[in-house]
Amino acid sequence: MAAAAVTGQYRRGKTVLFLIACGWAGAAPHCWLEPSKSLLPAITLVFLLGGYGLRTVFLRDRDKKLLNATVSSCESLQDGQLPTVDVLVAARDEETVLERLVQRISSLHYPQNKLTTWIIDDGSQDQTPVLLDQLSKQFPKLNVIRRSISAGGGKSGALNKALTHVKGDWLLILDADAQLEKDSLHRLVRYAKQGGWSAVQLRKAVINSSQNLLTRFQAMEMAMDAVIQQGRFASGGAVELRGNGQLLLRRALDKCGGFNEDTVTDDLDLSFRLLIAGEWVGILWDPPVQEEAVDTVSALWRQRQRWAEGGLQRFFDYWPALISDRLTVSQRRDLTCFFLLQYALPLVAFSDLVTALLTRTAPDYWPLSIAAFSISGLAYWSGCRTTSEGPDLPRPEPFSLLMAIAYLSHWFLVIPWVTIRMAIFPKKLVWAKTNHQGQKPLSV
């Protein structure tokens, strides 16, 4: 491989500096500005960051190429022109969903001599090893790789192990609970080749959205995320991988040094390394990759902590390259605004609230928080009203939108907690997986 992944030096120190900066920004209007001027920082940011958010959503809706990507991807390509693809799945304790996954992959409409499946059993302690033995006899194109539970590197380590075996031109990375329609890979590969992308991320759709309110909100959140991704793409910004349903050009992955084993979110980390390497990432609305949403608050809390930590880690690890001329002006602007809204705002709002309570004054950053939540609601509405394949998206009715916006407030707890924890405790990398229940499969 051409280059090694960044191993994340001085993360605790960088986190402390970030924490101090956000704490100061939240407290400063209370301490150094007159009451009549205390809202000026927030109002200024509303115009800057709010303008960025509105532009992102509206550009997505105006760009018909994004909304009609599926149509353009269906232009004819002969089977002989299709590249070889290796499907990679890192699995630990996935006995409830693996059989369904293997059946789905085996039924994909793709030349069988160009498609190979690899499942990395990463130290499973349930019936996964036995099940894989049975499946490998039933499906000749299924290959099983074994790793011990102490091998290290998490999901990235498991995927890197597979890289020593696979030889395909492209890699399709799936989670064990993934569900695809039969023509999904064919359409995805066509779109990637015609667009000249080094990677393409499928929209993630929630298959169990009707289970409870929490899964319903996550279904809306995934649609909102895809809208924002498409809007960032349309404005010349960065598109991020989401782990499940990502198609990677093997050459580009090797150029970036494979998967980073020193991160808790391999997909977010790889997104930045592809960006820095000048490898473009595309986003495809339809067909989606379907997956299970977590169905309890405790599971959501664990999942979001990992996402928040991995998201911050990549900014801390790669910031010199992210602000350099290796990126375009549009990309640097996009990343700056995204970082401030996603990671800085919750910390600043937390500091603002604490300072307001201590000084017995009114909070000063509420205009920015309201603007951020309002833009999220607009992205919800845009995504949920878009014609979509896969599971039906929840209807964007006013009450549902208000409830879904309130649901997003959990990030204002997760981000401060994770940042404080990262600043105090050294990170111990563990295989942090989401438990899958095995929801009802798609119709064959």
XYZ file of C-alpha atoms in Angstrom:
444
model
C 0.000 0.000 0.000
C 1.236 3.424 -0.930
C 0.670 5.302 2.300
C -0.031 4.457 5.921
C -3.096 5.774 7.688
C -2.610 8.493 10.292
C -2.327 7.023 13.779
C -3.774 9.981 15.667
C -1.060 11.592 17.795
C -1.819 14.033 20.629
C -5.578 13.546 20.410
C -6.096 14.285 24.099
C -4.159 17.538 23.871
C -6.064 18.628 20.780
C -9.334 17.745 22.470
C -8.424 19.846 25.505
C -7.670 22.839 23.268
C -10.949 22.371 21.417
C -12.826 22.115 24.703
C -11.215 25.299 26.031
C -11.926 27.215 22.811
C -15.602 26.232 22.775
C -15.950 26.927 26.491
C -14.476 30.389 26.034
C -16.688 31.106 23.015
C -19.793 30.158 24.993
C -18.865 32.207 28.033
C -17.386 35.275 26.306
C -20.629 37.144 25.472
C -21.706 36.935 29.124
C -18.384 38.170 30.463
C -17.069 40.716 27.978
C -20.027 42.093 26.019
C -22.717 44.473 27.142
C -26.183 42.882 27.434
C -27.377 44.868 24.417
C -24.594 43.357 22.286
C -24.379 39.848 23.726
C -26.380 38.309 20.875
C -24.099 39.702 18.154
C -21.785 36.628 17.935
C -24.752 34.272 17.602
C -26.536 36.455 15.054
C -23.351 36.756 12.992
C -22.989 32.976 12.982
C -26.649 32.576 12.039
C -25.974 34.434 8.794
C -22.719 32.563 8.100
C -23.590 29.021 9.171
C -27.321 29.316 8.613
C -26.640 30.550 5.111
C -24.409 27.549 4.522
C -27.105 25.174 5.763
C -29.863 26.716 3.653
C -27.661 26.716 0.573
C -26.838 23.051 1.147
C -30.486 21.972 1.301
C -31.699 24.171 -1.553
C -28.844 23.232 -3.870
C -29.724 19.596 -3.362
C -33.342 20.199 -4.318
C -32.409 22.280 -7.356
C -29.806 19.862 -8.747
C -31.905 17.503 -10.878
C -28.834 15.401 -11.628
C -28.774 14.361 -7.974
C -32.478 13.587 -7.811
C -32.355 11.674 -11.092
C -29.072 9.882 -10.450
C -30.762 6.498 -10.682
C -32.043 7.236 -14.175
C -28.633 8.307 -15.459
C -27.022 5.252 -13.897
C -29.210 2.874 -15.851
C -27.612 3.531 -19.231
C -26.535 0.317 -20.845
C -23.263 -1.348 -19.897
C -22.484 -4.793 -21.195
C -21.553 -7.503 -18.698
C -18.112 -7.660 -20.249
C -17.525 -4.026 -19.280
C -18.420 -4.556 -15.635
C -15.481 -4.745 -13.198
C -14.779 -7.484 -10.671
C -16.234 -6.819 -7.221
C -15.400 -8.288 -3.822
C -18.077 -7.947 -1.132
C -16.515 -7.565 2.331
C -18.374 -8.066 5.594
C -16.713 -7.818 9.003
C -18.834 -9.900 11.371
C -18.765 -10.616 15.077
C -21.637 -12.475 16.735
C -24.026 -12.042 13.805
C -25.869 -15.365 13.843
C -29.264 -13.662 13.502
C -28.603 -11.967 10.158
C -25.747 -13.682 8.293
C -27.796 -16.303 6.471
C -30.135 -13.651 5.100
C -27.173 -11.510 4.032
C -25.448 -14.329 2.164
C -28.682 -15.232 0.399
C -29.158 -11.618 -0.641
C -25.631 -11.295 -2.008
C -25.900 -14.577 -3.905
C -29.109 -13.379 -5.597
C -27.621 -10.102 -6.879
C -27.941 -9.599 -10.620
C -24.234 -9.403 -11.385
C -21.977 -11.709 -13.422
C -21.128 -14.510 -11.014
C -17.603 -14.842 -12.387
C -16.982 -11.226 -11.349
C -18.473 -11.304 -7.856
C -16.903 -12.841 -4.736
C -18.047 -12.605 -1.128
C -15.704 -12.483 1.872
C -16.951 -12.631 5.453
C -14.398 -12.014 8.191
C -15.411 -13.840 11.351
C -13.774 -11.541 13.882
C -13.670 -13.699 16.976
C -17.385 -14.489 17.175
C -18.486 -16.287 20.336
C -22.019 -17.229 19.281
C -23.018 -19.654 16.505
C -21.577 -17.463 13.744
C -18.564 -19.764 13.021
C -20.782 -22.839 12.709
C -23.253 -20.972 10.521
C -20.479 -19.737 8.228
C -19.155 -23.265 7.805
C -22.599 -24.370 6.679
C -23.093 -21.413 4.364
C -19.689 -21.795 2.708
C -20.688 -25.312 1.632
C -23.986 -24.056 0.253
C -22.602 -20.990 -1.544
C -19.350 -21.663 -3.502
C -18.576 -17.933 -3.959
C -18.527 -17.378 -0.190
C -15.102 -17.193 1.436
C -14.619 -17.118 5.204
C -11.639 -15.525 6.959
C -11.053 -16.187 10.653
C -9.554 -13.800 13.192
C -9.078 -14.281 16.888
C -10.981 -12.073 19.281
C -7.691 -10.557 20.444
C -6.436 -9.700 16.942
C -7.026 -5.961 17.442
C -7.828 -3.136 15.059
C -11.604 -3.493 15.303
C -13.568 -3.466 12.069
C -10.639 -1.838 10.278
C -8.351 -4.682 11.323
C -10.836 -7.232 10.033
C -11.183 -5.460 6.689
C -7.418 -5.071 6.335
C -7.071 -8.809 6.893
C -9.400 -9.370 3.946
C -7.390 -6.997 1.742
C -4.540 -9.510 1.747
C -6.850 -12.002 -0.026
C -9.108 -10.050 -2.382
C -8.204 -9.181 -5.957
C -11.297 -7.382 -7.288
C -11.260 -3.964 -8.958
C -13.899 -2.705 -6.530
C -14.896 -3.481 -2.951
C -18.435 -3.320 -1.611
C -18.404 -2.926 2.176
C -21.546 -4.116 3.936
C -22.650 -4.550 7.523
C -24.055 -7.928 8.490
C -27.632 -6.589 8.636
C -27.492 -5.037 5.154
C -30.244 -5.722 2.640
C -29.972 -4.935 -1.072
C -32.347 -5.289 -3.991
C -31.234 -7.698 -6.701
C -30.160 -4.972 -9.134
C -28.503 -2.719 -6.546
C -24.885 -3.651 -7.226
C -25.318 -3.472 -10.997
C -26.742 0.042 -10.761
C -24.216 1.136 -8.165
C -21.225 0.021 -10.238
C -22.625 1.671 -13.362
C -23.104 4.937 -11.494
C -19.571 4.808 -10.087
C -17.991 4.107 -13.468
C -19.993 6.743 -15.324
C -19.315 9.379 -12.677
C -15.621 8.600 -12.408
C -15.897 8.259 -8.623
C -13.311 6.478 -6.474
C -16.064 5.641 -3.980
C -19.845 5.841 -3.840
C -22.048 5.772 -0.767
C -25.595 4.424 -0.984
C -28.330 6.171 0.944
C -29.020 4.298 4.169
C -32.651 3.330 4.727
C -34.090 2.001 7.972
C -35.999 -1.262 7.609
C -37.610 -1.266 11.078
C -38.844 2.326 11.101
C -42.319 1.244 12.235
C -41.022 -0.548 15.346
C -41.154 2.458 17.670
C -40.652 6.225 17.759
C -36.892 5.896 18.098
C -36.522 3.836 14.919
C -38.938 6.164 13.125
C -36.811 9.188 13.986
C -33.685 7.389 12.819
C -35.350 6.672 9.469
C -36.009 10.381 9.111
C -32.473 11.159 10.263
C -30.954 8.909 7.567
C -33.035 10.692 4.906
C -31.931 14.059 6.292
C -28.306 12.940 6.251
C -28.545 11.894 2.600
C -30.084 15.274 1.710
C -27.229 17.097 3.418
C -24.667 14.849 1.747
C -26.165 15.531 -1.671
C -26.273 19.248 -0.945
C -22.627 19.286 0.106
C -21.809 17.410 -3.085
C -23.751 19.933 -5.201
C -21.901 22.855 -3.599
C -18.456 21.363 -4.231
C -18.018 20.166 -0.658
C -17.119 16.785 0.814
C -19.187 13.598 0.682
C -18.680 11.169 3.563
C -18.810 7.399 3.638
C -21.229 5.737 6.031
C -19.699 2.285 6.485
C -22.594 0.194 5.263
C -23.243 0.257 1.500
C -20.019 1.894 0.399
C -18.366 0.960 -2.914
C -14.600 1.546 -2.998
C -12.150 1.493 -5.880
C -9.361 -0.814 -4.733
C -6.674 1.330 -6.318
C -7.851 4.402 -4.405
C -8.055 2.482 -1.142
C -4.495 1.228 -1.552
C -3.371 4.787 -2.303
C -4.826 5.858 1.052
C -3.151 3.039 2.975
C -6.132 0.758 3.556
C -8.351 1.051 6.620
C -7.090 2.935 9.671
C -6.884 0.619 12.674
C -6.397 3.523 15.076
C -9.893 4.944 14.734
C -13.336 3.952 15.996
C -15.063 4.960 12.731
C -13.245 3.504 9.731
C -15.709 5.058 7.256
C -15.381 8.655 8.452
C -11.607 8.361 8.643
C -11.364 6.950 5.116
C -13.602 9.736 3.810
C -11.006 12.308 4.802
C -8.070 10.320 3.460
C -9.789 9.938 0.095
C -10.538 13.663 0.075
C -6.949 14.597 0.854
C -5.683 12.183 -1.792
C -7.848 13.860 -4.436
C -10.131 10.838 -4.824
C -13.751 11.836 -5.368
C -16.676 10.289 -3.504
C -20.207 10.176 -4.920
C -23.583 9.741 -3.232
C -26.521 7.751 -4.645
C -30.096 8.192 -3.381
C -31.586 5.110 -5.031
C -31.172 2.225 -4.657
C -30.585 2.389 -0.897
C -28.869 -0.050 1.413
C -31.323 -1.147 4.073
C -30.322 -1.734 7.684
C -31.713 -1.991 11.175
C -31.919 1.051 13.417
C -31.136 0.587 17.091
C -34.362 0.265 19.042
C -33.440 1.347 22.581
C -32.145 4.575 24.087
C -29.130 2.813 25.645
C -28.102 1.334 22.281
C -28.523 4.730 20.617
C -26.376 6.359 23.297
C -23.537 3.856 22.756
C -23.739 4.165 18.976
C -23.763 7.966 18.955
C -20.829 8.173 21.348
C -18.769 6.120 18.900
C -19.879 8.239 15.961
C -19.082 11.468 17.815
C -15.663 10.255 18.920
C -14.706 9.046 15.457
C -15.967 12.250 13.900
C -13.845 14.412 16.177
C -10.806 12.161 15.857
C -10.592 12.598 12.097
C -10.672 16.402 12.321
C -7.956 16.353 14.969
C -5.854 13.853 12.990
C -6.027 15.474 9.557
C -6.540 19.177 10.223
C -3.202 20.347 8.677
C -4.190 18.791 5.339
C -7.803 19.928 5.644
C -6.803 23.601 5.768
C -4.100 23.296 3.113
C -4.339 24.010 -0.599
C -4.603 20.270 -1.224
C -8.328 20.924 -0.912
C -10.356 23.387 -2.930
C -11.766 26.556 -1.411
C -15.266 25.049 -1.574
C -14.138 21.935 0.260
C -12.397 23.904 2.996
C -15.432 26.149 3.446
C -17.737 23.136 3.577
C -15.635 21.312 6.168
C -15.287 24.422 8.334
C -19.026 25.096 8.417
C -19.853 21.430 8.952
C -17.378 21.161 11.838
C -18.744 24.270 13.534
C -22.353 23.130 13.258
C -21.866 19.449 14.066
C -19.194 19.564 16.767
C -18.531 23.114 17.989
C -22.129 24.325 18.351
C -23.209 21.700 20.939
C -20.166 22.529 23.103
C -20.592 26.275 22.751
C -24.295 25.970 23.572
C -23.454 23.859 26.634
C -20.907 26.428 27.848
C -23.372 29.229 27.139
C -26.062 27.519 29.222
C -23.734 26.805 32.154
C -22.439 30.400 32.137
C -25.974 31.750 31.949
C -26.945 29.747 35.021
C -23.846 30.871 36.938
C -24.255 34.552 36.024
C -28.062 34.495 36.184
C -28.317 35.907 32.683
C -30.164 34.745 29.576
C -28.401 32.359 27.155
C -26.839 34.114 24.166
C -26.509 31.422 21.497
C -30.172 30.446 21.212
C -30.553 32.151 17.769
C -27.873 29.877 16.314
C -29.345 26.767 17.907
C -32.800 27.627 16.573
C -31.355 28.206 13.103
C -29.534 24.856 13.182
C -32.655 22.956 14.271
C -34.774 24.765 11.674
C -32.398 23.814 8.862
C -32.457 20.230 10.097
C -36.249 20.323 9.914
C -36.052 21.608 6.353
C -33.677 18.774 5.442
C -36.051 16.281 7.108
C -38.915 17.621 5.017
C -36.890 17.567 1.811
C -35.726 13.992 2.338
C -38.974 12.460 3.509
C -40.959 13.929 0.633
C -38.546 12.635 -2.017
C -39.679 9.666 -4.077
C -37.608 6.770 -2.750
C -37.070 3.082 -3.250
C -36.880 0.762 -0.281
C -38.889 1.110 2.941
C -41.427 3.926 2.981
C -40.064 7.060 4.577
C -42.136 8.604 7.391
C -44.398 11.370 6.133
C -43.040 14.838 7.009
C -46.130 16.050 8.835
C -45.729 19.057 11.188
C -45.964 17.055 14.416
C -43.549 14.392 13.140
C -41.089 17.087 12.078
C -41.237 18.780 15.480
C -40.717 15.488 17.291
C -37.831 14.528 14.987
C -36.189 17.915 15.507
C -36.489 17.446 19.285
C -34.896 14.006 18.869
C -31.800 15.659 17.341
C -31.164 17.451 20.628
C -29.462 14.270 21.865
C -26.372 15.469 19.969
C -26.208 18.443 22.366
C -25.624 15.893 25.128
C -23.487 13.392 23.232
C -20.934 15.838 21.804
C -20.081 17.595 25.120
C -19.923 14.289 27.013
C -17.687 12.601 24.431
C -15.399 15.630 24.141
C -14.917 15.839 27.899
C -14.276 12.109 28.073
C -11.745 12.273 25.225
C -9.937 15.122 26.986
C -9.628 13.207 30.265
C -9.243 9.529 29.457
C -6.902 7.810 26.994
C -8.694 5.915 24.256
C -8.812 2.139 24.361
C -9.864 0.851 20.953
C -12.496 -1.869 21.157
C -14.739 -3.662 18.650
C -17.866 -1.570 19.280
C -20.592 -3.239 17.255
C -24.326 -2.677 16.958
C -26.431 -5.678 17.888
C -28.737 -6.859 15.108
C -32.061 -8.564 15.713
C -32.766 -9.905 12.225
C -35.707 -7.895 10.924
C -38.116 -9.261 8.337
C -36.302 -9.515 4.986
C -37.234 -7.794 1.766
C -39.537 -9.557 -0.642
C -37.535 -11.708 -3.045
